Short mmCIF file of N, CA and C in Angstrom, two decimals:
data_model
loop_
_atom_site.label_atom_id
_atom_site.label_comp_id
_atom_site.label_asym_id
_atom_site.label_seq_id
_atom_site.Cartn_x
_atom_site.Cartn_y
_atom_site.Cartn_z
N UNK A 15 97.57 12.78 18.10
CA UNK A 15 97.01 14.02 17.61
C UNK A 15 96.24 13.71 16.34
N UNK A 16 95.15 14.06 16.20
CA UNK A 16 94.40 13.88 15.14
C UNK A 16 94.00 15.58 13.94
N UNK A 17 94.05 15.47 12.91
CA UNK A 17 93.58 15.93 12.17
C UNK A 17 92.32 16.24 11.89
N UNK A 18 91.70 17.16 11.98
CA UNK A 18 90.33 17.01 10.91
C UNK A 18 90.32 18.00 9.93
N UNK A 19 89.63 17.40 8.83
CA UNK A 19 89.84 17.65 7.30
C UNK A 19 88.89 19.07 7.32
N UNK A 20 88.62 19.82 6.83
CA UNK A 20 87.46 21.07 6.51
C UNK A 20 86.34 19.85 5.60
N UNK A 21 85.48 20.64 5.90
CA UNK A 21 83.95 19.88 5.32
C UNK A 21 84.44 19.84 4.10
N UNK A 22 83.67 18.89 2.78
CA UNK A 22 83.74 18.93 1.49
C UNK A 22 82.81 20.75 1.01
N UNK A 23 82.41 20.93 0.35
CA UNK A 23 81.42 21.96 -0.02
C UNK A 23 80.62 21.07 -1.30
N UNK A 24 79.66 21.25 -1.11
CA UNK A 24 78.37 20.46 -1.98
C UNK A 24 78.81 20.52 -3.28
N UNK A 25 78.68 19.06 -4.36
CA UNK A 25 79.31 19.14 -5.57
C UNK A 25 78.70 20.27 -6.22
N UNK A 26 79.45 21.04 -7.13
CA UNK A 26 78.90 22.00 -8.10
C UNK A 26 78.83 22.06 -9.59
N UNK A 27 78.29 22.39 -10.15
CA UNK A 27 78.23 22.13 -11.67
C UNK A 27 79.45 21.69 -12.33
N UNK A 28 80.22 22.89 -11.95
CA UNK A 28 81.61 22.63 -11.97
C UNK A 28 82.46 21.79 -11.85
N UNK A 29 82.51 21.25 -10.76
CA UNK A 29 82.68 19.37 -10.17
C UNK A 29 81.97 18.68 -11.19
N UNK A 30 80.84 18.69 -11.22
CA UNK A 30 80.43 17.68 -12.58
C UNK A 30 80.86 17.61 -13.97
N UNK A 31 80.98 18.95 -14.09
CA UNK A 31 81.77 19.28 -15.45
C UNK A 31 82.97 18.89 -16.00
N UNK A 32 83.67 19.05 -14.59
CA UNK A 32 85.14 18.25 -14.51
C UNK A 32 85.18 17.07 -14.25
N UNK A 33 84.54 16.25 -13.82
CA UNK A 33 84.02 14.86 -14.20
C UNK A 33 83.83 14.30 -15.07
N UNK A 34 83.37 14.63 -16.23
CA UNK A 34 82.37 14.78 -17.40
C UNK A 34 83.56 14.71 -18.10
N UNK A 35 85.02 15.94 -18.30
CA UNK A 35 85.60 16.13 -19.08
C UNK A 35 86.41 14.69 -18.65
N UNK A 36 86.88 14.85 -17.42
CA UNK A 36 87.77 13.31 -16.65
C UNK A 36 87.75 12.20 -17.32
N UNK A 37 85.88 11.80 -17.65
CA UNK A 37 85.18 10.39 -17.77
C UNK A 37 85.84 10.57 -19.75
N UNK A 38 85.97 11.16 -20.11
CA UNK A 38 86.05 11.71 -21.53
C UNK A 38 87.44 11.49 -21.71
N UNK A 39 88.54 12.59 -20.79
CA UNK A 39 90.06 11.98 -21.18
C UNK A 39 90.14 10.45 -21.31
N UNK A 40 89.59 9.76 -20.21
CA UNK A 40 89.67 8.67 -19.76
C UNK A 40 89.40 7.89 -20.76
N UNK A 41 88.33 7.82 -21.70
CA UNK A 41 87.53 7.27 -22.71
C UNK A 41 88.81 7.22 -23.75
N UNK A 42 89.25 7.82 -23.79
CA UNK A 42 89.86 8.64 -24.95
C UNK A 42 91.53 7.56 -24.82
N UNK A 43 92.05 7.89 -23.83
CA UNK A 43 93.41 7.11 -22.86
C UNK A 43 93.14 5.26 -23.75
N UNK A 44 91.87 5.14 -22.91
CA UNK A 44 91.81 3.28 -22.91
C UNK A 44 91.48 3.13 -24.35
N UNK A 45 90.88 3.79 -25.19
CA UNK A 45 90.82 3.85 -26.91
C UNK A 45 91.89 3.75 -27.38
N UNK A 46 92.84 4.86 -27.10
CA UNK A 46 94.20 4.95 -27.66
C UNK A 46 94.98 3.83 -27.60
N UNK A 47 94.87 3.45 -26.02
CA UNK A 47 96.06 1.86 -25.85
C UNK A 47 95.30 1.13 -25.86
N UNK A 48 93.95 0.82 -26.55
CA UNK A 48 94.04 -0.20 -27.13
C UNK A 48 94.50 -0.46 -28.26
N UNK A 49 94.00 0.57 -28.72
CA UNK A 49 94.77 0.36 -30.33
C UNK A 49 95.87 -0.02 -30.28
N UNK A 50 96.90 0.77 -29.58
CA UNK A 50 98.29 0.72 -29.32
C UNK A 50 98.96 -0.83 -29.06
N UNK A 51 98.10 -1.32 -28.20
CA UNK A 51 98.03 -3.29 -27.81
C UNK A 51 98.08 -3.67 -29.30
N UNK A 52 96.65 -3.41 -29.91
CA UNK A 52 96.50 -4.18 -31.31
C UNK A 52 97.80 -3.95 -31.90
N UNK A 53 98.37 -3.02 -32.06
CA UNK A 53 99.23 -2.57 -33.13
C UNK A 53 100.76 -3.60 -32.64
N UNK A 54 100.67 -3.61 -31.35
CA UNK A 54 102.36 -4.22 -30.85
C UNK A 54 102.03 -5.38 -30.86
N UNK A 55 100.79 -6.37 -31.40
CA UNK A 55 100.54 -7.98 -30.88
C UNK A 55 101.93 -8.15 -31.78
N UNK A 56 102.25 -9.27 -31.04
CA UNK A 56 102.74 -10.46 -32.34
C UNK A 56 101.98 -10.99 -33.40
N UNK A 57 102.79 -10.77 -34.83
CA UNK A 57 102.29 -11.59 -35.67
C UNK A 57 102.41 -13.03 -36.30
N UNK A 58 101.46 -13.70 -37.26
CA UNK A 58 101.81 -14.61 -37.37
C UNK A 58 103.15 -14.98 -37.35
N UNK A 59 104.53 -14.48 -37.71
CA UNK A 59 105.43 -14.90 -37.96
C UNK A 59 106.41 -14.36 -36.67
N UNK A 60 105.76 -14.09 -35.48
CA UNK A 60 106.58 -13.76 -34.18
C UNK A 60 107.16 -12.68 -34.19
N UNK A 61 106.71 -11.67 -35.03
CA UNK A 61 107.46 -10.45 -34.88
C UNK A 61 106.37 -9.39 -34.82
N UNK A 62 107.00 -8.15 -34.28
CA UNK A 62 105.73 -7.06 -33.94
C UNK A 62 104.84 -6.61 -35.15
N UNK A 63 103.96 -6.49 -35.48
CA UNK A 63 103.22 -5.70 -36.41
C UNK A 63 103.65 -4.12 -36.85
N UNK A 64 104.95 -3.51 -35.41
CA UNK A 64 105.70 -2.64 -35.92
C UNK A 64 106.49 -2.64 -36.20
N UNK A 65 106.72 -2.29 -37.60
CA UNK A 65 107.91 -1.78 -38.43
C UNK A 65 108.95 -0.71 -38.33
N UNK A 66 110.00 -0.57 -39.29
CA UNK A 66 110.86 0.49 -39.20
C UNK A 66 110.09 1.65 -40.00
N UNK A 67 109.40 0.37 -41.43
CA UNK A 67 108.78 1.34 -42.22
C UNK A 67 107.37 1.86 -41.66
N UNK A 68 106.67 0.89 -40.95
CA UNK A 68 105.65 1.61 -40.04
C UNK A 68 105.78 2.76 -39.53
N UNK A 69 106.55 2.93 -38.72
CA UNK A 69 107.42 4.26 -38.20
C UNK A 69 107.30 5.32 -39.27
N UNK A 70 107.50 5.54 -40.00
CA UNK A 70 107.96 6.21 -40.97
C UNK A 70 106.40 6.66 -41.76
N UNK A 71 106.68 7.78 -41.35
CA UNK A 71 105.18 8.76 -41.55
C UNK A 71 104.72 8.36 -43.02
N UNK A 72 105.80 8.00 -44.26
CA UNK A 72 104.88 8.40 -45.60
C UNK A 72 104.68 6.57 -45.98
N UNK A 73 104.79 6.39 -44.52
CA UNK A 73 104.31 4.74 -45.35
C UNK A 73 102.89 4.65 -45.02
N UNK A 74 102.44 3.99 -46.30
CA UNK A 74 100.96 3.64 -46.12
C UNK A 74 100.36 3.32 -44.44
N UNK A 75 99.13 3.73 -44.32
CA UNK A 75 98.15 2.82 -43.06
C UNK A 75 97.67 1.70 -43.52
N UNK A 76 97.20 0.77 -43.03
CA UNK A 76 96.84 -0.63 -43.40
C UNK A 76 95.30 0.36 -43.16
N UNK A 77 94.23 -0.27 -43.47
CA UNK A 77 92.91 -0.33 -42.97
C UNK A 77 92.58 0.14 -41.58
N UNK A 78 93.14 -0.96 -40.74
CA UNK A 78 92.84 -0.71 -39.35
C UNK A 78 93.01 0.20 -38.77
N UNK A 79 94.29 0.32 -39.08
CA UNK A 79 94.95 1.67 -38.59
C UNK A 79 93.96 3.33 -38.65
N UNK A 80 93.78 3.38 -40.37
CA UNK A 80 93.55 4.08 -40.48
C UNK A 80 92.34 4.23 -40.15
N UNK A 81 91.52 3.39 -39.47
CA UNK A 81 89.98 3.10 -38.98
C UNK A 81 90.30 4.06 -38.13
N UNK A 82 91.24 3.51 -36.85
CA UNK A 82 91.45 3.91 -35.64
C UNK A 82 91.61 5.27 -35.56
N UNK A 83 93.03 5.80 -36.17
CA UNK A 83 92.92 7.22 -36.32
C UNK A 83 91.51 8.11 -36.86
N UNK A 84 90.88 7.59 -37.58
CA UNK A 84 89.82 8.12 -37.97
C UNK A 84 88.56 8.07 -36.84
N UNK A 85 88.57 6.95 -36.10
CA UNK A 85 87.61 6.70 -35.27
C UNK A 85 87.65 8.28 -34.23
N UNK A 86 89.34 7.94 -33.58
CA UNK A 86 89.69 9.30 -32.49
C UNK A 86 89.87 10.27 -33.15
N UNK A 87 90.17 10.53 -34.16
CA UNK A 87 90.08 11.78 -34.98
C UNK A 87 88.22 12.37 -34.85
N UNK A 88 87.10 11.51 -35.10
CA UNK A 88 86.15 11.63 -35.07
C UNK A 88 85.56 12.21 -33.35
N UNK A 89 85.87 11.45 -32.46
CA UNK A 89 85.74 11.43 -31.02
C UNK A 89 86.36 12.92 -30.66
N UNK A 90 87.71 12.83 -30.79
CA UNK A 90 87.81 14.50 -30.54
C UNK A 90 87.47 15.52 -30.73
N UNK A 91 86.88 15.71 -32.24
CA UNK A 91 86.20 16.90 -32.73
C UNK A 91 84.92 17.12 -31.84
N UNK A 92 84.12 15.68 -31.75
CA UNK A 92 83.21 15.57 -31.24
C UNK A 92 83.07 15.97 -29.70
N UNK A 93 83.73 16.21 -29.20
CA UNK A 93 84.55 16.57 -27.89
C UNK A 93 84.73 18.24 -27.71
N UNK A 94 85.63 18.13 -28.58
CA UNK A 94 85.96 19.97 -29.23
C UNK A 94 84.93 20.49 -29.58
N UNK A 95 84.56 19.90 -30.72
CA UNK A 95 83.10 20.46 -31.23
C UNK A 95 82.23 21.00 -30.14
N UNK A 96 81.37 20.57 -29.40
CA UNK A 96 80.48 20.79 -28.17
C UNK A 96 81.58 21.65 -27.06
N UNK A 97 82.55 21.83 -27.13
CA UNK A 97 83.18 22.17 -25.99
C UNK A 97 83.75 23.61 -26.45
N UNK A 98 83.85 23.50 -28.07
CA UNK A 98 83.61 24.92 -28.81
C UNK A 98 82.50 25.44 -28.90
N UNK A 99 81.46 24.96 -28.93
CA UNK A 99 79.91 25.69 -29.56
C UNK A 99 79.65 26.26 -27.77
N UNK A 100 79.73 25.14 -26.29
CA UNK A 100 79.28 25.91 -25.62
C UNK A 100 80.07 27.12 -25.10
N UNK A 101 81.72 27.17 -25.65
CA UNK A 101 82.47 28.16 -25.20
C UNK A 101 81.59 30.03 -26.33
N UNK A 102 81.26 29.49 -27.65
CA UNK A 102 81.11 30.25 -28.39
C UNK A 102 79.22 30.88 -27.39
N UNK A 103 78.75 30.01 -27.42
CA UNK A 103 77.42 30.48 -26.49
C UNK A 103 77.74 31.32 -25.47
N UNK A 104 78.37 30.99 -24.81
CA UNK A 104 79.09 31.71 -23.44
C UNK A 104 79.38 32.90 -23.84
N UNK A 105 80.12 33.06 -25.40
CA UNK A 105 80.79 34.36 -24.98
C UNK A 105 79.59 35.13 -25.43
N UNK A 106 78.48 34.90 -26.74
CA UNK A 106 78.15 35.78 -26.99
C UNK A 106 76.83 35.86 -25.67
N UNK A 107 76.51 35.03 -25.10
CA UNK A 107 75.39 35.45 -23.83
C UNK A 107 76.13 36.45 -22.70
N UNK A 108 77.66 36.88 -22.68
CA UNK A 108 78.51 37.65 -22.17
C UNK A 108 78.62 38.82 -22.80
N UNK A 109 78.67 38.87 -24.12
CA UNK A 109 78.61 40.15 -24.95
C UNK A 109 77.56 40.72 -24.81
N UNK A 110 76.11 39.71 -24.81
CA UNK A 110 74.52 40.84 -24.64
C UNK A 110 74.86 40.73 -23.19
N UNK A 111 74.77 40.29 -22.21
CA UNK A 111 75.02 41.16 -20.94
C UNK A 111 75.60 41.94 -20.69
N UNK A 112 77.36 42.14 -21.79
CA UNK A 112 78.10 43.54 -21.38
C UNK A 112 76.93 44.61 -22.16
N UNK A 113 76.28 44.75 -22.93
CA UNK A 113 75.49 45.39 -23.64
C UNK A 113 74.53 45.98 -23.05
N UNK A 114 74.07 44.86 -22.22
CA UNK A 114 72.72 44.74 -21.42
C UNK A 114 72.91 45.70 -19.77
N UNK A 115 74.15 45.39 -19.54
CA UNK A 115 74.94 46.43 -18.75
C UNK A 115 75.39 47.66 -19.16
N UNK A 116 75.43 47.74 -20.41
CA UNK A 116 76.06 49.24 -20.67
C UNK A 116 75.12 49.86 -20.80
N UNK A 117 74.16 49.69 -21.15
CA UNK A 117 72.43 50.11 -21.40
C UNK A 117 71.90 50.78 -20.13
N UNK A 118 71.90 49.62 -18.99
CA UNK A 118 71.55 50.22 -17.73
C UNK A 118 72.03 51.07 -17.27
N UNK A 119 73.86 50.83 -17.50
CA UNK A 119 74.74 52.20 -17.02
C UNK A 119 74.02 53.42 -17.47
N UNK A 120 73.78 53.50 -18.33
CA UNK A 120 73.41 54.40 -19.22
C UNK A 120 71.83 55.04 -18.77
N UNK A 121 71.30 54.25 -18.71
CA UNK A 121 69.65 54.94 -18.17
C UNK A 121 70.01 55.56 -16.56
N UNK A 122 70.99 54.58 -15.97
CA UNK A 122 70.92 54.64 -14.27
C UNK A 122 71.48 56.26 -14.23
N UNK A 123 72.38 56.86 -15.21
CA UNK A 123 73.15 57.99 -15.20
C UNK A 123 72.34 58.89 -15.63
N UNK A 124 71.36 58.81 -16.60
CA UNK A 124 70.37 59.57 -16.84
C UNK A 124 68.99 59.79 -15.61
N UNK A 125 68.49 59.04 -15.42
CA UNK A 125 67.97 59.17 -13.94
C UNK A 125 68.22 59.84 -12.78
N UNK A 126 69.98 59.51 -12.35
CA UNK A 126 70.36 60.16 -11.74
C UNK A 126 70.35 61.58 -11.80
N UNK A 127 70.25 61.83 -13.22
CA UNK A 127 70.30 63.25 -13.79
C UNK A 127 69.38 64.13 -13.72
N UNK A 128 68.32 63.07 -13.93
CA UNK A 128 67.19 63.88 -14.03
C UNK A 128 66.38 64.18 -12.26
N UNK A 129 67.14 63.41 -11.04
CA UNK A 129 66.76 63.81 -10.45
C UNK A 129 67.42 64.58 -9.41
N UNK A 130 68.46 65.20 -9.77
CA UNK A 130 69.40 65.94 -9.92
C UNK A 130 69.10 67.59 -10.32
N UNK A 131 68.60 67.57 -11.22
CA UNK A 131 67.89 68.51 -11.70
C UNK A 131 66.44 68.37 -11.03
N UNK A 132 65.51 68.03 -11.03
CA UNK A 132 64.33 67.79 -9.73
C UNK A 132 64.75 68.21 -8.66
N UNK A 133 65.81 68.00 -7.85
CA UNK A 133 66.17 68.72 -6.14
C UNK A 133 66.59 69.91 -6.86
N UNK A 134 67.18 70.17 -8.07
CA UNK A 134 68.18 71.50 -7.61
C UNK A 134 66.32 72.69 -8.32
N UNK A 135 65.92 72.09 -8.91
CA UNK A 135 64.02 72.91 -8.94
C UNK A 135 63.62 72.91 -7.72
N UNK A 136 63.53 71.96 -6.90
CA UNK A 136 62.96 72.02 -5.93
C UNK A 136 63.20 72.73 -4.70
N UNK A 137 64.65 72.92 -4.39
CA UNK A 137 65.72 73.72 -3.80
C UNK A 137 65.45 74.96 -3.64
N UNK A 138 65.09 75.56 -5.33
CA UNK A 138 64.88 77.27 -5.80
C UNK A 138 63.46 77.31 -5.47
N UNK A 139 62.92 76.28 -5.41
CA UNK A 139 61.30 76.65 -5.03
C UNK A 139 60.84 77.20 -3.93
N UNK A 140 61.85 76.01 -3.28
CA UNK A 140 61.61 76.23 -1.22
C UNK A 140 62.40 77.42 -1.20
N UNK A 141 63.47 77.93 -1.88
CA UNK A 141 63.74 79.30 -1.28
C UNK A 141 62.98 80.48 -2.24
N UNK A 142 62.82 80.17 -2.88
CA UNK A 142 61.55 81.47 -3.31
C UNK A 142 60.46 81.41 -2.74
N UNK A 143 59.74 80.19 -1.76
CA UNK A 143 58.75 80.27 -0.89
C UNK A 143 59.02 81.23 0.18
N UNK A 144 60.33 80.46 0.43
CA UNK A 144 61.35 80.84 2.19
C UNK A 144 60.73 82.25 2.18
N UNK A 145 61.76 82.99 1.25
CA UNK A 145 61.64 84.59 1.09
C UNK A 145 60.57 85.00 0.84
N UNK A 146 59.18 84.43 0.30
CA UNK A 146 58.10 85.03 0.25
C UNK A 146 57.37 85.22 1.32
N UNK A 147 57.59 84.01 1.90
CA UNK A 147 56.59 84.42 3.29
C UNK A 147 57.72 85.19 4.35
N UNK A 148 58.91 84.90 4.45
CA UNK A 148 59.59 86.44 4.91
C UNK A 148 58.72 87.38 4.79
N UNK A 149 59.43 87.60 3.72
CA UNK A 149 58.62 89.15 3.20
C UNK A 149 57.37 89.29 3.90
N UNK A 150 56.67 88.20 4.03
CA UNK A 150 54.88 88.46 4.30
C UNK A 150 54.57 88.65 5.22
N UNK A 151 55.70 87.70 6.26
CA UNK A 151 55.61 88.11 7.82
C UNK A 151 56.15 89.64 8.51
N UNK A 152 57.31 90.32 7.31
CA UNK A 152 57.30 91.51 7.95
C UNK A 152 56.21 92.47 7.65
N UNK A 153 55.81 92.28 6.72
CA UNK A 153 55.15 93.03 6.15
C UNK A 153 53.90 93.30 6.91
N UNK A 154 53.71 91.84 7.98
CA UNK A 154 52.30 91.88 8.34
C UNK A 154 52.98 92.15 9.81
N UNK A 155 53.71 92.40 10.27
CA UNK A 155 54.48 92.49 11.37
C UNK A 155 55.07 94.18 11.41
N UNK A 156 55.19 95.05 10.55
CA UNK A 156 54.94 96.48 10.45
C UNK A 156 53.53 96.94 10.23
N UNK A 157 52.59 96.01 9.69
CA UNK A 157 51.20 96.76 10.47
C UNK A 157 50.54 96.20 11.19
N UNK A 158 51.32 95.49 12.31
CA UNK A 158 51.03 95.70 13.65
C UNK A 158 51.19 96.77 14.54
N UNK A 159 52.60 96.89 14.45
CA UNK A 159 53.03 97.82 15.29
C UNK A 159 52.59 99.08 14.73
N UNK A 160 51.99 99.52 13.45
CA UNK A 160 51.71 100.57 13.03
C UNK A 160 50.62 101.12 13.11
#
């Protein structure tokens, strides 16, 4: 018995986007452990480059260290940054469209209104015609017979 899969559906921005962010965790992952390698080599004297006092948040960074953190400290913002500015674009190109929509609501209801008022004129017209020519046909219809 065989399976078949449903078609893919054509990549979408979206798919790329999530790619994009993927290729980025990813970047981010092999940065980190490397550092992480550097930091556990052995040192000259056969022991790890980590300490107890390393460990220990209020001990100094050597240089490197503090390169590193600074490097991914830099990379993330840079990440965030753009991933904030296009969230902040988004919303406000969402705010002038709710705007841009409430606007239309707004004319489409007036329109409606106004032609609303147009049938209900037009309505009283055709029956003040209706009854006029009534009237005209009896009128011309008693001096016939008369």
């Amino acid at each position: 018995m065989t399976a078949t899969r449903p078609e893919q559906p054509e990549a979408t921005t979206e798919d790329s986007n999530l790619a994009a962010v993927s290729e980025v965790e990813a970047g981010i992952r092999d940065f980190v452990r490397n550092d992480i390698a550097y930091l556990r080599r052995p040192g000259a004297n056969g022991s790890t480059t980590e300490t107890p006092a390393a460990a220990d948040s209020s001990a100094p960074l050597d240089s490197s260290t503090e390169a590193t953190v600074s490097s991914v400290n830099s990379l993330i913002q840079r990440v965030a940054g753009t991933s904030l500015a296009e969230i902040e674009k988004l919303i406000g190109e969402l705010e002038s469209l709710r705007d841009l929509l409430h606007a239309e609501g707004q004319r489409v209801q007036r329109e409606i209104s106004g032609y609303a008022q147009l049938s209900q004129a037009a309505m009283k017209s055709t029956r003040l015609i209706a009854d006029n020519v009534a009237q005209w046909k009896r009128a011309a219809d008693n001096l016939r017979h008369d």
